PDB file of C-alpha atoms in Angstrom:
ATOM      1  CA  MET A   1     -46.963 -25.430 -90.821  1.00  0.00           C
ATOM      2  CA  LYS A   2     -44.325 -27.337 -92.791  1.00  0.00           C
ATOM      3  CA  ARG A   3     -43.719 -30.987 -91.917  1.00  0.00           C
ATOM      4  CA  ILE A   4     -40.607 -33.152 -91.865  1.00  0.00           C
ATOM      5  CA  ILE A   5     -40.600 -36.905 -91.338  1.00  0.00           C
ATOM      6  CA  ILE A   6     -37.305 -38.129 -89.889  1.00  0.00           C
ATOM      7  CA  VAL A   7     -37.045 -41.912 -90.236  1.00  0.00           C
ATOM      8  CA  CYS A   8     -35.044 -42.863 -87.146  1.00  0.00           C
ATOM      9  CA  GLU A   9     -32.898 -45.893 -86.517  1.00  0.00           C
ATOM     10  CA  GLY A  10     -34.197 -46.387 -82.985  1.00  0.00           C
ATOM     11  CA  GLN A  11     -35.490 -45.031 -79.697  1.00  0.00           C
ATOM     12  CA  THR A  12     -32.390 -42.962 -78.918  1.00  0.00           C
ATOM     13  CA  GLU A  13     -32.751 -41.027 -82.149  1.00  0.00           C
ATOM     14  CA  GLN A  14     -36.510 -40.727 -81.611  1.00  0.00           C
ATOM     15  CA  SER A  15     -36.018 -39.189 -78.176  1.00  0.00           C
ATOM     16  CA  PHE A  16     -33.452 -36.773 -79.590  1.00  0.00           C
ATOM     17  CA  CYS A  17     -35.908 -35.661 -82.280  1.00  0.00           C
ATOM     18  CA  ASN A  18     -38.777 -35.284 -79.797  1.00  0.00           C
ATOM     19  CA  ASP A  19     -36.917 -33.481 -77.053  1.00  0.00           C
ATOM     20  CA  VAL A  20     -34.150 -31.560 -78.814  1.00  0.00           C
ATOM     21  CA  LEU A  21     -34.976 -31.072 -82.490  1.00  0.00           C
ATOM     22  CA  GLN A  22     -38.712 -30.501 -82.195  1.00  0.00           C
ATOM     23  CA  SER A  23     -38.440 -27.421 -79.981  1.00  0.00           C
ATOM     24  CA  HIS A  24     -35.879 -25.919 -82.363  1.00  0.00           C
ATOM     25  CA  PHE A  25     -37.964 -26.500 -85.477  1.00  0.00           C
ATOM     26  CA  ASN A  26     -41.170 -25.343 -83.808  1.00  0.00           C
ATOM     27  CA  LYS A  27     -39.634 -21.870 -83.783  1.00  0.00           C
ATOM     28  CA  LEU A  28     -39.328 -22.137 -87.572  1.00  0.00           C
ATOM     29  CA  ASP A  29     -42.934 -23.275 -87.935  1.00  0.00           C
ATOM     30  CA  ILE A  30     -41.806 -26.773 -88.884  1.00  0.00           C
ATOM     31  CA  PHE A  31     -43.374 -29.880 -87.317  1.00  0.00           C
ATOM     32  CA  ILE A  32     -41.366 -33.089 -86.991  1.00  0.00           C
ATOM     33  CA  GLU A  33     -42.612 -36.664 -87.059  1.00  0.00           C
ATOM     34  CA  ASN A  34     -40.082 -39.364 -86.287  1.00  0.00           C
ATOM     35  CA  PRO A  35     -41.123 -42.958 -86.950  1.00  0.00           C
ATOM     36  CA  THR A  36     -38.523 -45.670 -86.544  1.00  0.00           C
ATOM     37  CA  THR A  37     -37.497 -47.935 -89.373  1.00  0.00           C
ATOM     38  CA  LYS A  38     -40.096 -50.588 -90.090  1.00  0.00           C
ATOM     39  CA  LYS A  39     -38.599 -53.229 -87.860  1.00  0.00           C
ATOM     40  CA  ILE A  40     -39.399 -54.179 -84.276  1.00  0.00           C
ATOM     41  CA  HIS A  41     -37.980 -51.429 -82.040  1.00  0.00           C
ATOM     42  CA  GLY A  42     -36.238 -49.832 -85.019  1.00  0.00           C
ATOM     43  CA  GLY A  43     -32.779 -50.878 -86.106  1.00  0.00           C
ATOM     44  CA  ILE A  44     -30.912 -50.935 -89.389  1.00  0.00           C
ATOM     45  CA  VAL A  45     -32.889 -52.425 -92.250  1.00  0.00           C
ATOM     46  CA  ASN A  46     -31.735 -53.128 -95.770  1.00  0.00           C
ATOM     47  CA  TRP A  47     -31.919 -50.337 -98.296  1.00  0.00           C
ATOM     48  CA  ALA A  48     -34.834 -51.868-100.208  1.00  0.00           C
ATOM     49  CA  ALA A  49     -37.021 -51.828 -97.078  1.00  0.00           C
ATOM     50  CA  LEU A  50     -35.952 -48.318 -96.085  1.00  0.00           C
ATOM     51  CA  LYS A  51     -36.539 -47.057 -99.621  1.00  0.00           C
ATOM     52  CA  ARG A  52     -40.088 -48.451 -99.568  1.00  0.00           C
ATOM     53  CA  GLN A  53     -40.779 -46.685 -96.285  1.00  0.00           C
ATOM     54  CA  ILE A  54     -39.336 -43.391 -97.562  1.00  0.00           C
ATOM     55  CA  GLU A  55     -41.355 -43.497-100.773  1.00  0.00           C
ATOM     56  CA  ARG A  56     -44.530 -44.452 -98.903  1.00  0.00           C
ATOM     57  CA  HIS A  57     -44.207 -41.389 -96.668  1.00  0.00           C
ATOM     58  CA  LEU A  58     -43.569 -39.180 -99.691  1.00  0.00           C
ATOM     59  CA  LEU A  59     -46.570 -40.562-101.545  1.00  0.00           C
ATOM     60  CA  GLN A  60     -48.914 -40.076 -98.603  1.00  0.00           C
ATOM     61  CA  ASP A  61     -48.353 -36.314 -98.469  1.00  0.00           C
ATOM     62  CA  SER A  62     -47.252 -34.284-101.479  1.00  0.00           C
ATOM     63  CA  ASN A  63     -45.856 -31.525 -99.246  1.00  0.00           C
ATOM     64  CA  VAL A  64     -43.910 -33.474 -96.657  1.00  0.00           C
ATOM     65  CA  ILE A  65     -40.095 -33.612 -96.571  1.00  0.00           C
ATOM     66  CA  VAL A  66     -38.579 -36.974 -95.628  1.00  0.00           C
ATOM     67  CA  THR A  67     -35.102 -37.493 -94.228  1.00  0.00           C
ATOM     68  CA  THR A  68     -33.232 -40.215 -92.342  1.00  0.00           C
ATOM     69  CA  LEU A  69     -31.272 -40.445 -89.101  1.00  0.00           C
ATOM     70  CA  ILE A  70     -29.382 -43.723 -89.201  1.00  0.00           C
ATOM     71  CA  ASP A  71     -25.872 -44.647 -88.099  1.00  0.00           C
ATOM     72  CA  TYR A  72     -23.097 -45.531 -90.512  1.00  0.00           C
ATOM     73  CA  TYR A  73     -21.796 -47.853 -87.784  1.00  0.00           C
ATOM     74  CA  GLY A  74     -24.771 -50.197 -88.194  1.00  0.00           C
ATOM     75  CA  VAL A  75     -24.879 -50.357 -91.985  1.00  0.00           C
ATOM     76  CA  HIS A  76     -22.970 -53.163 -93.713  1.00  0.00           C
ATOM     77  CA  GLN A  77     -22.543 -54.485 -97.213  1.00  0.00           C
ATOM     78  CA  HIS A  78     -25.362 -57.022 -96.836  1.00  0.00           C
ATOM     79  CA  HIS A  79     -27.824 -54.165 -96.312  1.00  0.00           C
ATOM     80  CA  GLU A  80     -27.204 -53.348 -99.985  1.00  0.00           C
ATOM     81  CA  TYR A  81     -27.135 -49.570 -99.831  1.00  0.00           C
ATOM     82  CA  PRO A  82     -26.404 -48.121-103.288  1.00  0.00           C
ATOM     83  CA  LEU A  83     -22.705 -47.675-104.143  1.00  0.00           C
ATOM     84  CA  TRP A  84     -21.767 -49.094-100.740  1.00  0.00           C
ATOM     85  CA  VAL A  85     -18.780 -51.070-102.027  1.00  0.00           C
ATOM     86  CA  ARG A  86     -17.385 -48.127-104.003  1.00  0.00           C
ATOM     87  CA  ALA A  87     -17.894 -45.760-101.078  1.00  0.00           C
ATOM     88  CA  ASN A  88     -16.010 -47.961 -98.661  1.00  0.00           C
ATOM     89  CA  LYS A  89     -12.918 -47.769-100.836  1.00  0.00           C
ATOM     90  CA  LEU A  90     -12.729 -44.033-100.142  1.00  0.00           C
ATOM     91  CA  VAL A  91     -10.324 -43.042 -97.380  1.00  0.00           C
ATOM     92  CA  ASP A  92     -12.140 -39.829 -96.456  1.00  0.00           C
ATOM     93  CA  LYS A  93     -15.171 -40.771 -94.349  1.00  0.00           C
ATOM     94  CA  ASN A  94     -17.068 -37.608 -95.245  1.00  0.00           C
ATOM     95  CA  GLU A  95     -16.676 -38.416 -98.934  1.00  0.00           C
ATOM     96  CA  ARG A  96     -17.983 -41.923 -98.225  1.00  0.00           C
ATOM     97  CA  MET A  97     -21.134 -40.579 -96.624  1.00  0.00           C
ATOM     98  CA  THR A  98     -21.694 -38.052 -99.395  1.00  0.00           C
ATOM     99  CA  LEU A  99     -21.383 -40.735-102.081  1.00  0.00           C
ATOM    100  CA  ILE A 100     -23.822 -43.077-100.327  1.00  0.00           C
ATOM    101  CA  GLU A 101     -26.322 -40.315 -99.545  1.00  0.00           C
ATOM    102  CA  ASN A 102     -26.263 -39.089-103.153  1.00  0.00           C
ATOM    103  CA  ALA A 103     -26.757 -42.659-104.351  1.00  0.00           C
ATOM    104  CA  MET A 104     -29.708 -43.086-101.978  1.00  0.00           C
ATOM    105  CA  LEU A 105     -31.248 -39.917-103.372  1.00  0.00           C
ATOM    106  CA  SER A 106     -30.771 -41.032-106.981  1.00  0.00           C
ATOM    107  CA  ASP A 107     -32.352 -44.403-106.236  1.00  0.00           C
ATOM    108  CA  VAL A 108     -35.617 -42.908-104.948  1.00  0.00           C
ATOM    109  CA  ASP A 109     -38.413 -42.417-107.481  1.00  0.00           C
ATOM    110  CA  SER A 110     -37.586 -39.417-109.671  1.00  0.00           C
ATOM    111  CA  GLU A 111     -41.012 -37.869-109.011  1.00  0.00           C
ATOM    112  CA  LEU A 112     -40.391 -37.934-105.254  1.00  0.00           C
ATOM    113  CA  ARG A 113     -36.694 -37.331-104.702  1.00  0.00           C
ATOM    114  CA  ARG A 114     -36.896 -33.528-104.609  1.00  0.00           C
ATOM    115  CA  ARG A 115     -38.546 -33.938-101.180  1.00  0.00           C
ATOM    116  CA  PHE A 116     -36.030 -36.454 -99.828  1.00  0.00           C
ATOM    117  CA  ILE A 117     -32.939 -35.407 -97.847  1.00  0.00           C
ATOM    118  CA  PRO A 118     -30.828 -38.510 -97.105  1.00  0.00           C
ATOM    119  CA  TYR A 119     -28.626 -38.396 -94.015  1.00  0.00           C
ATOM    120  CA  ILE A 120     -26.331 -40.976 -92.437  1.00  0.00           C
ATOM    121  CA  GLN A 121     -24.743 -40.080 -89.117  1.00  0.00           C
ATOM    122  CA  LEU A 122     -20.971 -40.525 -89.099  1.00  0.00           C
ATOM    123  CA  HIS A 123     -20.220 -42.765 -87.268  1.00  0.00           C
ATOM    124  CA  GLU A 124     -23.173 -43.034 -84.915  1.00  0.00           C
ATOM    125  CA  PHE A 125     -25.503 -40.825 -82.927  1.00  0.00           C
ATOM    126  CA  GLU A 126     -23.657 -41.466 -79.663  1.00  0.00           C
ATOM    127  CA  GLY A 127     -20.567 -39.783 -81.083  1.00  0.00           C
ATOM    128  CA  LEU A 128     -22.385 -36.459 -80.798  1.00  0.00           C
ATOM    129  CA  LEU A 129     -22.417 -36.872 -77.018  1.00  0.00           C
ATOM    130  CA  PHE A 130     -18.629 -36.717 -76.576  1.00  0.00           C
ATOM    131  CA  PHE A 131     -18.496 -32.956 -76.370  1.00  0.00           C
ATOM    132  CA  ASP A 132     -17.151 -31.930 -72.982  1.00  0.00           C
ATOM    133  CA  ILE A 133     -16.244 -33.831 -69.837  1.00  0.00           C
ATOM    134  CA  GLU A 134     -18.359 -31.398 -67.805  1.00  0.00           C
ATOM    135  CA  VAL A 135     -21.482 -32.726 -69.508  1.00  0.00           C
ATOM    136  CA  PHE A 136     -20.707 -36.161 -68.094  1.00  0.00           C
ATOM    137  CA  ASN A 137     -19.887 -34.687 -64.680  1.00  0.00           C
ATOM    138  CA  GLN A 138     -23.259 -32.927 -64.596  1.00  0.00           C
ATOM    139  CA  ASN A 139     -25.204 -36.078 -65.435  1.00  0.00           C
ATOM    140  CA  PHE A 140     -23.392 -38.791 -63.483  1.00  0.00           C
ATOM    141  CA  ASN A 141     -21.904 -39.250 -60.026  1.00  0.00           C
ATOM    142  CA  GLN A 142     -18.321 -40.447 -59.823  1.00  0.00           C
ATOM    143  CA  ASN A 143     -19.433 -43.862 -58.581  1.00  0.00           C
ATOM    144  CA  GLU A 144     -21.427 -44.332 -61.813  1.00  0.00           C
ATOM    145  CA  PHE A 145     -18.269 -44.238 -63.938  1.00  0.00           C
ATOM    146  CA  SER A 146     -16.394 -47.447 -64.584  1.00  0.00           C
ATOM    147  CA  ASN A 147     -13.666 -45.815 -66.691  1.00  0.00           C
ATOM    148  CA  TYR A 148     -13.697 -42.039 -66.326  1.00  0.00           C
ATOM    149  CA  ALA A 149     -10.217 -41.668 -67.835  1.00  0.00           C
ATOM    150  CA  TYR A 150     -11.389 -43.291 -71.063  1.00  0.00           C
ATOM    151  CA  ILE A 151     -14.107 -40.645 -71.476  1.00  0.00           C
ATOM    152  CA  GLU A 152     -11.531 -37.888 -70.941  1.00  0.00           C
ATOM    153  CA  LYS A 153      -9.157 -39.511 -73.430  1.00  0.00           C
ATOM    154  CA  THR A 154     -11.897 -39.933 -76.053  1.00  0.00           C
ATOM    155  CA  ILE A 155     -12.924 -36.279 -75.797  1.00  0.00           C
ATOM    156  CA  SER A 156      -9.353 -34.954 -75.925  1.00  0.00           C
ATOM    157  CA  GLU A 157      -8.460 -37.078 -78.959  1.00  0.00           C
ATOM    158  CA  ASN A 158     -11.606 -36.279 -80.963  1.00  0.00           C
ATOM    159  CA  PRO A 159     -12.241 -32.557 -81.463  1.00  0.00           C
ATOM    160  CA  ASN A 160     -14.804 -33.641 -84.065  1.00  0.00           C
ATOM    161  CA  PRO A 161     -16.863 -36.344 -82.280  1.00  0.00           C
ATOM    162  CA  GLU A 162     -18.292 -37.535 -85.603  1.00  0.00           C
ATOM    163  CA  LEU A 163     -14.921 -39.122 -86.371  1.00  0.00           C
ATOM    164  CA  ILE A 164     -14.908 -41.473 -83.369  1.00  0.00           C
ATOM    165  CA  ASN A 165     -14.363 -44.731 -85.200  1.00  0.00           C
ATOM    166  CA  ASN A 166     -16.770 -47.568 -85.899  1.00  0.00           C
ATOM    167  CA  HIS A 167     -14.735 -50.523 -84.682  1.00  0.00           C
ATOM    168  CA  PRO A 168     -16.951 -52.952 -82.702  1.00  0.00           C
ATOM    169  CA  SER A 169     -14.966 -52.333 -79.522  1.00  0.00           C
ATOM    170  CA  THR A 170     -14.288 -48.595 -79.839  1.00  0.00           C
ATOM    171  CA  ALA A 171     -17.408 -47.146 -81.485  1.00  0.00           C
ATOM    172  CA  ALA A 172     -18.972 -44.306 -79.520  1.00  0.00           C
ATOM    173  CA  SER A 173     -21.777 -46.415 -78.050  1.00  0.00           C
ATOM    174  CA  LYS A 174     -19.299 -49.123 -77.012  1.00  0.00           C
ATOM    175  CA  ARG A 175     -17.135 -46.536 -75.252  1.00  0.00           C
ATOM    176  CA  LEU A 176     -20.155 -45.269 -73.321  1.00  0.00           C
ATOM    177  CA  GLN A 177     -21.089 -48.798 -72.306  1.00  0.00           C
ATOM    178  CA  GLU A 178     -17.549 -49.377 -71.072  1.00  0.00           C
ATOM    179  CA  CYS A 179     -17.301 -46.078 -69.208  1.00  0.00           C
ATOM    180  CA  ILE A 180     -20.727 -45.749 -67.570  1.00  0.00           C
ATOM    181  CA  LYS A 181     -22.230 -48.460 -65.397  1.00  0.00           C
ATOM    182  CA  GLY A 182     -25.538 -49.721 -66.709  1.00  0.00           C
ATOM    183  CA  TYR A 183     -25.488 -47.380 -69.699  1.00  0.00           C
ATOM    184  CA  ASP A 184     -28.961 -47.281 -71.275  1.00  0.00           C
ATOM    185  CA  LYS A 185     -28.928 -45.872 -74.814  1.00  0.00           C
ATOM    186  CA  PRO A 186     -32.411 -44.278 -75.057  1.00  0.00           C
ATOM    187  CA  ILE A 187     -32.420 -42.775 -71.552  1.00  0.00           C
ATOM    188  CA  TYR A 188     -28.811 -41.691 -71.128  1.00  0.00           C
ATOM    189  CA  GLY A 189     -28.318 -40.683 -74.747  1.00  0.00           C
ATOM    190  CA  PHE A 190     -31.268 -38.325 -74.621  1.00  0.00           C
ATOM    191  CA  ALA A 191     -30.207 -36.866 -71.258  1.00  0.00           C
ATOM    192  CA  LEU A 192     -26.698 -36.101 -72.479  1.00  0.00           C
ATOM    193  CA  ALA A 193     -27.907 -34.620 -75.773  1.00  0.00           C
ATOM    194  CA  GLU A 194     -30.427 -32.398 -74.001  1.00  0.00           C
ATOM    195  CA  CYS A 195     -27.753 -31.200 -71.576  1.00  0.00           C
ATOM    196  CA  ILE A 196     -25.299 -30.385 -74.375  1.00  0.00           C
ATOM    197  CA  GLY A 197     -27.902 -28.597 -76.472  1.00  0.00           C
ATOM    198  CA  LEU A 198     -28.376 -28.395 -80.220  1.00  0.00           C
ATOM    199  CA  THR A 199     -26.306 -25.239 -80.732  1.00  0.00           C
ATOM    200  CA  ILE A 200     -23.186 -26.751 -79.184  1.00  0.00           C
ATOM    201  CA  ILE A 201     -23.576 -30.071 -81.003  1.00  0.00           C
ATOM    202  CA  ARG A 202     -23.861 -28.227 -84.303  1.00  0.00           C
ATOM    203  CA  ALA A 203     -20.758 -26.168 -83.583  1.00  0.00           C
ATOM    204  CA  LYS A 204     -18.619 -29.257 -83.089  1.00  0.00           C
ATOM    205  CA  CYS A 205     -20.125 -31.662 -85.643  1.00  0.00           C
ATOM    206  CA  PRO A 206     -19.977 -30.268 -89.204  1.00  0.00           C
ATOM    207  CA  ARG A 207     -21.857 -33.023 -91.053  1.00  0.00           C
ATOM    208  CA  PHE A 208     -24.655 -32.958 -88.515  1.00  0.00           C
ATOM    209  CA  ASN A 209     -24.781 -29.173 -88.754  1.00  0.00           C
ATOM    210  CA  ASP A 210     -25.030 -29.324 -92.544  1.00  0.00           C
ATOM    211  CA  TRP A 211     -28.001 -31.685 -92.234  1.00  0.00           C
ATOM    212  CA  ILE A 212     -29.836 -29.439 -89.786  1.00  0.00           C
ATOM    213  CA  THR A 213     -29.148 -26.440 -92.025  1.00  0.00           C
ATOM    214  CA  LYS A 214     -30.748 -28.224 -94.988  1.00  0.00           C
ATOM    215  CA  LEU A 215     -33.824 -29.052 -92.913  1.00  0.00           C
ATOM    216  CA  GLU A 216     -34.112 -25.456 -91.704  1.00  0.00           C
ATOM    217  CA  SER A 217     -34.198 -24.220 -95.291  1.00  0.00           C
ATOM    218  CA  ILE A 218     -37.112 -26.318 -96.568  1.00  0.00           C
TER     219      ILE A 218
END
């Protein structure tokens, strides 16, 4: 059985890998491991620390594929990701991610990089959850919503949920916190993702779909 290590930003991404991705990749005879970044409870770490973790995983098993599942929303200049400053001058967000991911790949040891597939989620994992208002209706009672209209507006204005912006007040996770009372990222995020299903998420989120396609082809 082939093996992929997905270095996750946190518990929400871990749950998604365990409960949504694993069952899909099992059918392809691919096993997934999903450690968080080497920081208490996960979280964004600087590139130097993440690079060390990636290379350590690659060195421990000469057959394993390593990838990442971290949010662009949480990465800033002080995290010192390669070509970060140049990338952020690009208007097209997809081009930004491609430039940074390619720079991450080039910065990993040349003997190891053929087994590394860098991926940064644009803008954050929670954006994938804004698919259809019915998904929210199926998971929450009306009295659990604090701003139902805002969820409807977000979905109608963002046919590609990956493009929901990364402003501190309007990022996908911030919208969920504003719209759903007591929103808990690991629990609610997993529940919504499982309800939507991988096939539907892939159909609406092209960068995410491209990443999954690369992993399927290892």
